[in-house]
Amino acid sequence: MSIADKLGTVTRRIQKATSTAGRVTGSVQLLAVSKTRGPEDIRAAAASGQIAFGENYLQEALQKIQALQDLPDLEWHFIGPIQSNKTRDIAENFQWVHSVDREKIARRLSEQRPTDEPPMNICIQVNIDNEPSKSGVPLADLDTLAATIADLPGLRLRGLMAIPDPNQPEAVLQDSFQRLATHLHGLQTNLHGQQPGATESIPLDTLSMGMSSDLELAVQAGATMVRVGTAVFGLRER
Ligand SMILES: *Cc1c(COP(=O)(O)O)cnc(C)c1O
């Protein structure tokens, strides 16, 4: 199957899951995860109308962003772990970051965001199952981190991201997705409570969850952005 065909299949899966969940058509966006794929694969997806691409590895991503500069409408999302010495390149080259899980990284991204660019769109990565040694802010620290990010001028807090272990039983996975949705709603109430009048300026509208194997469960639980790699581009070699 070509990338165009696979994209079509994924798009239909998303549409079906959206209508099964009784949600509005078009309320779930596809982020095509292009890590390990070359610029030509991204070009092929872009030719089929895909705009948003997710990358995990900075050096690899920067090469692709450079190689695809003739497609200025592409939207780049950083979704991998972030070391603090990488924040400047991320702040200068991406429109979204889904993997912010500590204050130091958030502050650096805000300071290093070019002033002639709009604020970066940020999702906080949450360690939703409190798994030891996994990325993501612990649930206990989520509210504090969210309040910090909401106040940083170079950032625009958009929502939450999680990567629950896809090998868990379906019911457990479903529960993890639903709890992430509940935390987003809690944050909407909390942040707006702390900053009366700021309600309209903080668009906490994004739940980034669901991948190739579990996007239907995530959409059922309220995902607004699914991050899909394998089902769009085929199996990765590494
Ligand atoms: C690789 C990756 C994905 C996509 O996973 P697939 O199973 O290939 O769809 C989604 N999110 C993150 C954070 C990833 O690293």
Coordinates of N, CA and C and ligand atoms in Angstrom, one line a residue:
M1 N 0.8 -1.2 0.0 CA 0.0 0.0 0.0 C 0.9 1.3 0.0
S2 N 0.5 2.2 -0.8 CA 1.2 3.5 -0.8 C 0.9 4.3 0.5
I3 N 1.7 5.3 0.7 CA 1.5 6.2 1.9 C 0.1 6.9 1.7
A4 N -0.2 7.2 0.4 CA -1.5 7.8 0.2 C -2.7 6.9 0.6
D5 N -2.5 5.6 0.3 CA -3.5 4.6 0.6 C -3.6 4.4 2.2
K6 N -2.4 4.4 2.8 CA -2.4 4.1 4.2 C -3.0 5.3 5.0
L7 N -2.7 6.5 4.5 CA -3.3 7.8 5.1 C -4.8 7.7 5.0
G8 N -5.3 7.2 3.8 CA -6.7 7.1 3.6 C -7.3 6.2 4.6
T9 N -6.7 5.0 4.8 CA -7.2 4.1 5.8 C -7.2 4.6 7.2
V10 N -6.1 5.3 7.6 CA -6.1 5.9 8.9 C -7.2 7.0 9.1
T11 N -7.3 7.8 8.1 CA -8.3 8.8 8.1 C -9.7 8.2 8.3
R12 N -10.0 7.1 7.6 CA -11.3 6.5 7.7 C -11.5 5.9 9.1
R13 N -10.4 5.3 9.7 CA -10.4 4.8 11.0 C -10.8 5.9 12.0
I14 N -10.2 7.0 11.8 CA -10.5 8.2 12.7 C -11.9 8.6 12.6
Q15 N -12.4 8.7 11.3 CA -13.7 9.2 11.1 C -14.8 8.2 11.7
K16 N -14.5 6.9 11.5 CA -15.4 5.9 12.1 C -15.5 6.0 13.6
A17 N -14.3 6.1 14.2 CA -14.2 6.1 15.7 C -14.9 7.4 16.2
T18 N -14.7 8.5 15.4 CA -15.3 9.8 15.9 C -16.8 9.7 15.8
S19 N -17.4 9.1 14.8 CA -18.8 9.0 14.7 C -19.4 7.9 15.7
T20 N -18.6 6.8 15.9 CA -19.1 5.8 16.9 C -19.2 6.5 18.2
A21 N -18.2 7.4 18.5 CA -18.2 8.0 19.9 C -19.3 9.1 19.9
G22 N -20.0 9.4 18.9 CA -21.0 10.4 18.9 C -20.3 11.8 18.9
R23 N -19.1 11.9 18.4 CA -18.5 13.2 18.4 C -18.6 13.9 17.0
V24 N -18.3 15.2 17.0 CA -18.4 16.0 15.8 C -17.4 15.6 14.8
T25 N -17.8 15.4 13.5 CA -16.9 15.1 12.4 C -15.8 16.2 12.4
G26 N -14.6 15.7 12.3 CA -13.5 16.7 12.2 C -12.9 17.1 13.5
S27 N -13.4 16.6 14.6 CA -12.9 17.0 15.9 C -11.7 16.3 16.3
V28 N -11.2 15.4 15.5 CA -9.9 14.6 15.9 C -8.9 14.9 14.7
Q29 N -7.8 15.4 15.1 CA -6.8 15.7 14.1 C -5.7 14.6 14.1
L30 N -5.2 14.3 12.9 CA -4.2 13.3 12.7 C -2.8 14.0 12.7
L31 N -2.0 13.6 13.7 CA -0.6 14.0 13.7 C 0.2 12.8 13.1
A32 N 0.8 12.9 11.9 CA 1.6 11.8 11.3 C 3.0 11.8 11.9
V33 N 3.3 10.7 12.6 CA 4.6 10.6 13.3 C 5.6 10.1 12.3
S34 N 6.5 11.0 11.9 CA 7.4 10.7 10.8 C 8.8 10.3 11.2
K35 N 9.0 10.1 12.5 CA 10.4 9.7 13.0 C 10.9 8.5 12.2
T36 N 12.2 8.6 11.9 CA 12.9 7.6 11.1 C 12.6 7.6 9.6
R37 N 11.6 8.3 9.2 CA 11.2 8.3 7.7 C 11.9 9.5 7.0
G38 N 12.2 9.3 5.8 CA 12.9 10.3 5.0 C 12.0 11.4 4.5
P39 N 12.6 12.5 4.1 CA 11.8 13.6 3.6 C 10.8 13.2 2.5
E40 N 11.2 12.2 1.7 CA 10.3 11.9 0.5 C 9.0 11.3 1.0
D41 N 9.1 10.5 2.1 CA 7.9 10.0 2.7 C 6.9 11.1 3.2
I42 N 7.6 12.1 3.8 CA 6.8 13.2 4.3 C 6.2 14.0 3.1
R43 N 7.0 14.2 2.1 CA 6.4 14.8 0.8 C 5.2 14.0 0.3
A44 N 5.3 12.7 0.3 CA 4.2 11.9 -0.2 C 3.0 12.1 0.6
A45 N 3.1 12.1 2.0 CA 2.0 12.4 2.8 C 1.4 13.8 2.6
A46 N 2.3 14.8 2.5 CA 1.9 16.1 2.3 C 1.1 16.3 1.0
A47 N 1.5 15.5 0.0 CA 0.8 15.6 -1.3 C -0.6 15.1 -1.2
S48 N -0.8 14.2 -0.2 CA -2.2 13.7 0.1 C -2.9 14.6 1.1
G49 N -2.4 15.8 1.4 CA -3.1 16.7 2.2 C -2.7 16.7 3.7
Q50 N -1.7 15.9 4.1 CA -1.3 15.8 5.5 C -0.5 17.0 5.8
I51 N -0.7 17.7 6.9 CA 0.0 19.0 7.2 C 0.9 18.8 8.5
A52 N 0.3 18.1 9.5 CA 1.0 18.1 10.8 C 1.9 16.8 10.9
F53 N 3.1 17.0 11.3 CA 4.1 15.9 11.4 C 4.8 15.9 12.8
G54 N 4.9 14.7 13.3 CA 5.5 14.6 14.7 C 6.9 14.0 14.6
E55 N 7.8 14.5 15.3 CA 9.2 14.0 15.3 C 9.7 13.9 16.7
N56 N 10.6 12.8 16.9 CA 11.1 12.5 18.3 C 12.5 12.9 18.5
Y57 N 13.3 12.9 17.3 CA 14.8 13.1 17.5 C 15.2 14.4 16.8
L58 N 15.8 15.3 17.6 CA 16.0 16.6 17.1 C 16.9 16.7 15.9
Q59 N 18.0 16.1 15.9 CA 19.0 16.3 14.7 C 18.3 15.8 13.4
E60 N 17.7 14.6 13.6 CA 17.0 14.0 12.4 C 15.9 15.0 11.9
A61 N 15.1 15.5 12.8 CA 14.0 16.4 12.5 C 14.5 17.7 11.8
L62 N 15.6 18.3 12.3 CA 16.1 19.5 11.8 C 16.5 19.3 10.3
Q63 N 17.1 18.2 10.0 CA 17.5 17.9 8.6 C 16.3 17.8 7.7
K64 N 15.2 17.2 8.2 CA 14.0 17.1 7.4 C 13.3 18.5 7.2
I65 N 13.3 19.2 8.3 CA 12.6 20.5 8.2 C 13.4 21.4 7.2
Q66 N 14.7 21.3 7.2 CA 15.6 22.0 6.2 C 15.2 21.5 4.8
A67 N 15.2 20.2 4.6 CA 15.0 19.7 3.3 C 13.6 19.9 2.7
L68 N 12.7 20.3 3.6 CA 11.3 20.5 3.2 C 10.8 21.9 3.3
Q69 N 11.8 22.8 3.3 CA 11.5 24.3 3.4 C 10.6 24.8 2.2
D70 N 10.6 24.1 1.1 CA 9.8 24.5 0.0 C 8.3 24.2 0.3
L71 N 8.0 23.5 1.4 CA 6.6 23.3 1.8 C 6.3 24.1 3.1
P72 N 6.1 25.4 3.0 CA 6.0 26.2 4.2 C 4.8 26.0 5.1
D73 N 3.8 25.3 4.5 CA 2.6 25.1 5.3 C 2.7 23.9 6.3
L74 N 3.8 23.1 6.2 CA 3.9 22.0 7.1 C 4.0 22.5 8.6
E75 N 3.4 21.7 9.5 CA 3.4 22.1 10.9 C 4.2 21.0 11.6
W76 N 5.2 21.4 12.4 CA 6.1 20.5 13.0 C 5.8 20.4 14.5
H77 N 5.7 19.2 15.0 CA 5.4 18.9 16.4 C 6.5 18.1 17.0
F78 N 7.1 18.6 18.1 CA 8.1 17.8 18.7 C 7.5 16.9 19.8
I79 N 7.7 15.6 19.7 CA 7.0 14.7 20.6 C 7.9 13.8 21.5
G80 N 9.2 14.0 21.4 CA 10.2 13.1 22.1 C 10.7 13.7 23.4
P81 N 11.5 13.0 24.1 CA 12.1 13.5 25.3 C 13.0 14.7 25.0
I82 N 13.0 15.7 25.9 CA 13.7 16.9 25.7 C 14.9 17.1 26.7
Q83 N 16.1 17.3 26.2 CA 17.2 17.6 27.0 C 17.3 19.2 27.0
S84 N 17.8 19.7 28.1 CA 17.7 21.2 28.2 C 18.7 21.9 27.1
N85 N 19.7 21.2 26.7 CA 20.6 21.8 25.7 C 20.0 21.8 24.3
K86 N 18.8 21.2 24.1 CA 18.1 21.2 22.8 C 17.0 22.1 22.7
T87 N 16.7 22.9 23.8 CA 15.5 23.7 23.7 C 15.5 24.8 22.7
R88 N 16.7 25.4 22.4 CA 16.7 26.5 21.5 C 16.3 26.1 20.1
D89 N 16.9 25.0 19.6 CA 16.5 24.5 18.3 C 15.0 24.1 18.2
I90 N 14.5 23.6 19.3 CA 13.1 23.2 19.3 C 12.3 24.5 19.2
A91 N 12.6 25.5 20.1 CA 11.8 26.7 20.1 C 11.9 27.5 18.8
E92 N 13.0 27.3 18.0 CA 13.1 28.0 16.8 C 12.5 27.3 15.6
N93 N 12.3 26.0 15.7 CA 11.9 25.2 14.5 C 10.6 24.5 14.5
F94 N 10.0 24.4 15.7 CA 8.7 23.7 15.8 C 7.6 24.6 16.2
Q95 N 6.3 24.2 15.8 CA 5.2 25.0 16.2 C 4.5 24.4 17.5
W96 N 4.7 23.2 17.7 CA 4.1 22.5 18.9 C 5.2 21.6 19.6
V97 N 5.0 21.5 20.9 CA 5.8 20.5 21.7 C 4.8 19.8 22.5
H98 N 4.8 18.4 22.4 CA 3.8 17.6 23.2 C 4.5 17.0 24.5
S99 N 5.8 17.2 24.7 CA 6.5 16.4 25.6 C 7.1 17.2 26.7
V100 N 6.5 18.3 27.1 CA 7.0 19.1 28.2 C 6.6 18.5 29.5
D101 N 7.6 18.2 30.4 CA 7.2 17.5 31.6 C 7.9 18.1 32.8
R102 N 8.7 19.2 32.6 CA 9.2 19.9 33.8 C 9.4 21.4 33.5
E103 N 9.4 22.2 34.6 CA 9.4 23.6 34.6 C 10.7 24.2 33.9
K104 N 11.8 23.6 34.1 CA 13.1 24.1 33.5 C 13.0 24.1 32.0
I105 N 12.4 23.1 31.4 CA 12.3 23.0 30.0 C 11.3 24.0 29.5
A106 N 10.2 24.2 30.2 CA 9.2 25.1 29.8 C 9.7 26.5 29.8
R107 N 10.5 26.9 30.9 CA 11.0 28.2 31.0 C 12.0 28.5 29.8
R108 N 12.9 27.5 29.5 CA 13.8 27.7 28.4 C 13.1 27.9 27.1
L109 N 12.1 27.0 26.8 CA 11.4 27.2 25.6 C 10.8 28.5 25.4
S110 N 10.2 29.0 26.5 CA 9.6 30.3 26.5 C 10.6 31.4 26.2
E111 N 11.7 31.4 26.9 CA 12.8 32.4 26.8 C 13.3 32.4 25.4
Q112 N 13.5 31.2 24.8 CA 14.2 31.0 23.5 C 13.2 31.1 22.3
R113 N 11.9 31.2 22.6 CA 11.0 31.3 21.4 C 11.2 32.7 20.7
P114 N 11.5 32.6 19.4 CA 11.8 33.9 18.7 C 10.6 34.9 18.9
T115 N 10.8 36.1 19.2 CA 9.7 37.1 19.5 C 8.9 37.4 18.2
D116 N 9.4 37.1 17.0 CA 8.6 37.4 15.8 C 7.7 36.2 15.5
E117 N 7.8 35.1 16.3 CA 6.9 33.9 16.1 C 5.8 34.0 17.1
P118 N 4.6 33.4 16.8 CA 3.6 33.2 17.8 C 4.1 32.3 18.9
P119 N 3.4 32.4 20.1 CA 3.8 31.5 21.2 C 3.8 30.1 20.8
M120 N 4.7 29.2 21.3 CA 4.7 27.8 21.0 C 3.5 27.1 21.6
N121 N 2.9 26.2 20.9 CA 1.8 25.4 21.5 C 2.3 24.3 22.3
I122 N 1.9 24.2 23.5 CA 2.5 23.2 24.4 C 1.4 22.2 25.0
C123 N 1.8 20.9 24.9 CA 1.0 19.9 25.7 C 2.0 19.4 26.8
I124 N 1.4 19.3 28.0 CA 2.2 18.7 29.1 C 2.1 17.2 29.0
Q125 N 3.3 16.5 28.9 CA 3.2 15.1 28.9 C 3.0 14.6 30.4
V126 N 2.0 13.7 30.6 CA 1.7 13.3 31.9 C 2.0 11.8 32.0
N127 N 2.7 11.4 33.1 CA 2.9 10.0 33.4 C 1.6 9.4 34.0
I128 N 0.7 9.1 33.2 CA -0.7 8.9 33.6 C -0.9 7.7 34.5
D129 N 0.0 6.7 34.3 CA -0.1 5.5 35.1 C 1.0 5.4 36.2
N130 N 1.6 6.6 36.4 CA 2.7 6.7 37.4 C 3.7 5.5 37.3
E131 N 4.1 5.3 36.1 CA 5.1 4.2 35.9 C 6.5 4.7 36.2
P132 N 7.2 4.0 37.0 CA 8.6 4.4 37.4 C 9.4 4.6 36.2
S133 N 10.3 5.5 36.2 CA 11.3 5.8 35.2 C 10.7 6.0 33.8
K134 N 9.4 6.5 33.8 CA 8.9 6.9 32.5 C 8.8 8.4 32.4
S135 N 8.8 8.9 31.1 CA 8.7 10.4 30.9 C 7.3 10.8 31.4
G136 N 7.2 12.1 31.6 CA 5.9 12.7 31.9 C 5.9 13.2 33.4
V137 N 5.2 14.3 33.6 CA 5.1 14.8 34.9 C 4.2 13.9 35.8
P138 N 4.6 13.7 37.0 CA 3.8 12.9 37.9 C 2.5 13.6 38.1
L139 N 1.4 12.9 38.3 CA 0.1 13.5 38.5 C 0.1 14.6 39.6
A140 N 0.8 14.3 40.7 CA 0.8 15.1 41.8 C 1.4 16.5 41.5
D141 N 2.2 16.6 40.4 CA 2.8 17.9 40.1 C 2.2 18.6 38.9
L142 N 1.1 18.0 38.4 CA 0.6 18.5 37.1 C 0.0 19.9 37.3
D143 N -0.8 20.2 38.3 CA -1.4 21.5 38.5 C -0.4 22.6 38.5
T144 N 0.7 22.4 39.3 CA 1.7 23.4 39.5 C 2.4 23.7 38.1
L145 N 2.8 22.6 37.4 CA 3.4 22.8 36.1 C 2.5 23.6 35.1
A146 N 1.3 23.2 35.1 CA 0.3 23.8 34.2 C 0.2 25.3 34.5
A147 N 0.1 25.7 35.8 CA 0.0 27.1 36.2 C 1.2 27.9 35.7
T148 N 2.4 27.3 35.9 CA 3.6 27.9 35.5 C 3.6 28.2 34.0
I149 N 3.3 27.1 33.2 CA 3.3 27.3 31.8 C 2.3 28.3 31.3
A150 N 1.1 28.3 31.9 CA 0.1 29.2 31.5 C 0.5 30.7 31.6
D151 N 1.5 30.9 32.5 CA 2.0 32.3 32.7 C 3.2 32.7 31.9
L152 N 3.8 31.7 31.1 CA 5.0 32.0 30.4 C 4.6 32.7 29.0
P153 N 5.2 33.8 28.7 CA 4.8 34.6 27.5 C 5.1 33.9 26.2
G154 N 6.1 33.1 26.1 CA 6.5 32.5 24.9 C 5.7 31.2 24.6
L155 N 4.9 30.8 25.5 CA 4.2 29.5 25.4 C 2.7 29.7 25.5
R156 N 2.0 28.8 24.8 CA 0.5 28.8 24.9 C 0.2 27.3 25.3
L157 N -0.3 27.2 26.5 CA -0.7 25.9 27.0 C -1.9 25.4 26.3
R158 N -1.8 24.3 25.6 CA -3.0 23.8 24.8 C -3.6 22.5 25.4
G159 N -2.9 21.7 26.2 CA -3.5 20.6 26.7 C -2.5 19.5 27.3
L160 N -2.9 18.3 27.2 CA -2.2 17.2 27.8 C -1.9 16.1 26.8
M161 N -0.8 15.4 27.1 CA -0.4 14.3 26.2 C 0.0 13.1 27.2
A162 N -0.3 11.9 26.7 CA 0.2 10.7 27.5 C 0.5 9.6 26.5
I163 N 1.3 8.7 27.0 CA 1.6 7.4 26.2 C 1.4 6.3 27.2
P164 N 0.2 5.9 27.4 CA 0.0 4.7 28.3 C 0.6 3.5 27.6
D165 N 1.1 2.5 28.3 CA 1.6 1.3 27.7 C 0.6 0.6 26.9
P166 N 0.8 0.5 25.5 CA -0.2 0.0 24.6 C -0.4 -1.5 24.8
N167 N 0.4 -2.2 25.5 CA 0.3 -3.6 25.7 C -0.6 -4.0 26.9
Q168 N -1.1 -3.0 27.5 CA -2.1 -3.3 28.6 C -3.4 -3.8 28.1
P169 N -4.2 -4.5 28.9 CA -5.5 -4.9 28.5 C -6.3 -3.7 28.1
E170 N -7.2 -3.9 27.1 CA -8.0 -2.8 26.6 C -8.7 -1.9 27.6
A171 N -9.3 -2.6 28.6 CA -10.0 -1.9 29.7 C -9.1 -0.9 30.5
V172 N -7.9 -1.4 30.7 CA -6.9 -0.6 31.5 C -6.5 0.6 30.6
L173 N -6.2 0.4 29.4 CA -5.8 1.4 28.4 C -6.9 2.5 28.4
Q174 N -8.1 2.0 28.2 CA -9.3 2.9 28.1 C -9.4 3.8 29.4
D175 N -9.1 3.2 30.5 CA -9.2 3.9 31.8 C -8.1 5.0 31.8
S176 N -6.9 4.6 31.3 CA -5.8 5.6 31.3 C -6.2 6.8 30.5
F177 N -6.8 6.5 29.3 CA -7.2 7.6 28.4 C -8.3 8.5 29.0
Q178 N -9.2 7.8 29.7 CA -10.3 8.6 30.3 C -9.8 9.4 31.4
R179 N -8.8 8.9 32.2 CA -8.3 9.7 33.3 C -7.5 10.9 32.8
L180 N -6.8 10.8 31.6 CA -6.2 12.0 31.1 C -7.2 13.0 30.7
A181 N -8.3 12.6 30.1 CA -9.4 13.5 29.7 C -9.9 14.2 31.0
T182 N -10.1 13.5 32.1 CA -10.6 14.0 33.3 C -9.6 15.1 33.8
H183 N -8.3 14.8 33.7 CA -7.3 15.8 34.2 C -7.4 17.0 33.4
L184 N -7.6 16.9 32.1 CA -7.7 18.1 31.2 C -8.9 19.0 31.7
H185 N -10.0 18.3 32.0 CA -11.2 19.1 32.4 C -10.9 19.7 33.8
G186 N -10.2 19.0 34.6 CA -9.9 19.6 35.9 C -9.0 20.8 35.8
L187 N -8.1 20.8 34.9 CA -7.2 21.9 34.6 C -7.9 23.1 34.1
Q188 N -8.9 22.8 33.2 CA -9.7 23.9 32.6 C -10.4 24.7 33.7
T189 N -10.9 23.9 34.7 CA -11.6 24.6 35.8 C -10.6 25.3 36.7
N190 N -9.5 24.6 37.1 CA -8.6 25.2 38.0 C -7.9 26.4 37.5
L191 N -7.3 26.3 36.3 CA -6.6 27.5 35.7 C -7.5 28.7 35.6
H192 N -8.7 28.4 35.1 CA -9.6 29.5 34.9 C -10.1 30.1 36.2
G193 N -10.2 29.2 37.2 CA -10.5 29.7 38.5 C -9.5 30.6 39.1
Q194 N -8.2 30.2 38.9 CA -7.1 31.1 39.4 C -7.0 32.4 38.7
Q195 N -7.4 32.4 37.5 CA -7.2 33.6 36.7 C -8.5 34.1 36.1
P196 N -9.3 34.7 37.0 CA -10.6 35.1 36.5 C -10.5 36.1 35.3
G197 N -11.2 35.9 34.3 CA -11.1 36.8 33.1 C -10.2 36.2 32.0
A198 N -9.4 35.3 32.4 CA -8.4 34.7 31.5 C -9.0 33.6 30.6
T199 N -10.2 33.2 31.0 CA -10.8 32.0 30.4 C -10.6 31.9 28.9
E200 N -10.9 33.0 28.2 CA -10.9 32.9 26.7 C -9.5 32.9 26.2
S201 N -8.5 33.4 26.9 CA -7.2 33.5 26.4 C -6.4 32.1 26.5
I202 N -6.9 31.2 27.3 CA -6.2 29.9 27.5 C -7.0 28.8 26.8
P203 N -6.6 28.5 25.5 CA -7.4 27.5 24.8 C -6.9 26.1 25.2
L204 N -7.4 25.6 26.3 CA -7.0 24.2 26.7 C -7.9 23.2 26.0
D205 N -7.5 23.0 24.7 CA -8.5 22.3 23.9 C -7.9 21.0 23.3
T206 N -6.7 20.6 23.8 CA -6.0 19.5 23.1 C -5.7 18.3 24.1
L207 N -6.2 17.1 23.6 CA -5.8 15.9 24.3 C -5.1 15.0 23.3
S208 N -3.8 15.0 23.4 CA -2.9 14.2 22.5 C -2.7 12.8 23.0
M209 N -3.5 11.9 22.5 CA -3.4 10.5 22.9 C -3.9 9.6 21.8
G210 N -3.4 8.3 21.8 CA -3.7 7.3 20.8 C -2.7 7.2 19.7
M211 N -2.3 6.0 19.4 CA -1.3 5.7 18.4 C -1.9 4.7 17.4
S212 N -1.0 4.1 16.6 CA -1.5 3.2 15.5 C -2.4 2.1 16.1
S213 N -2.1 1.5 17.2 CA -2.8 0.3 17.7 C -4.0 0.6 18.5
D214 N -4.1 1.9 19.0 CA -5.1 2.1 20.0 C -5.9 3.5 19.8
L215 N -5.8 4.0 18.5 CA -6.4 5.3 18.3 C -8.0 5.3 18.5
E216 N -8.6 4.1 18.2 CA -10.1 4.1 18.5 C -10.4 4.3 19.9
L217 N -9.7 3.6 20.8 CA -9.9 3.8 22.3 C -9.7 5.2 22.7
A218 N -8.6 5.8 22.1 CA -8.3 7.2 22.5 C -9.4 8.2 22.1
V219 N -9.9 7.9 20.8 CA -11.0 8.8 20.3 C -12.2 8.7 21.1
Q220 N -12.5 7.4 21.5 CA -13.7 7.2 22.4 C -13.6 8.0 23.7
A221 N -12.4 8.1 24.2 CA -12.2 8.8 25.5 C -12.0 10.3 25.3
G222 N -12.0 10.8 24.1 CA -12.0 12.2 23.9 C -10.7 12.8 23.3
A223 N -9.9 12.0 22.7 CA -8.6 12.5 22.1 C -9.0 13.5 21.0
T224 N -8.3 14.6 20.9 CA -8.5 15.6 19.8 C -7.3 15.5 18.8
M225 N -6.2 14.8 19.2 CA -5.1 14.6 18.3 C -4.5 13.2 18.5
V226 N -4.5 12.4 17.5 CA -3.9 11.1 17.6 C -2.6 11.1 16.9
R227 N -1.6 10.5 17.5 CA -0.2 10.5 17.0 C 0.1 9.2 16.3
V228 N 0.0 9.1 15.0 CA 0.1 7.8 14.3 C 1.3 7.7 13.4
G229 N 2.2 6.7 13.6 CA 3.3 6.5 12.8 C 3.2 5.3 11.9
T230 N 3.3 4.1 12.5 CA 3.3 2.9 11.7 C 2.2 2.8 10.7
A231 N 1.0 3.1 11.1 CA -0.2 2.9 10.3 C -0.2 3.9 9.1
V232 N 0.6 5.0 9.2 CA 0.7 5.9 8.1 C 1.9 5.6 7.1
F233 N 3.0 5.3 7.8 CA 4.3 5.1 7.0 C 4.7 3.7 6.9
G234 N 4.2 2.7 7.6 CA 4.7 1.4 7.6 C 5.6 1.1 8.7
L235 N 6.1 -0.1 8.9 CA 6.9 -0.5 10.0 C 8.2 0.3 10.0
R236 N 8.7 0.7 11.2 CA 10.0 1.4 11.3 C 11.1 0.4 11.3
E237 N 12.3 0.8 10.7 CA 13.4 -0.1 10.7 C 14.2 -0.1 12.0
R238 N 14.1 1.0 12.8 CA 14.8 1.0 14.1 C 13.8 1.5 15.1
Ligands
LIG1 C1 6.5 6.7 17.8 C2 5.5 7.4 18.5 C3 4.2 7.4 18.1 C4 3.6 6.6 17.0 O1 3.6 5.3 17.3 P1 3.0 4.2 16.2 O2 2.7 3.0 17.1 O3 4.0 4.0 15.2 O4 1.7 4.8 15.7 C5 3.3 8.3 18.9 N1 3.7 9.0 19.9 C6 5.0 9.0 20.3 C7 5.4 9.9 21.4 C8 5.9 8.2 19.6 O5 7.2 8.3 20.0

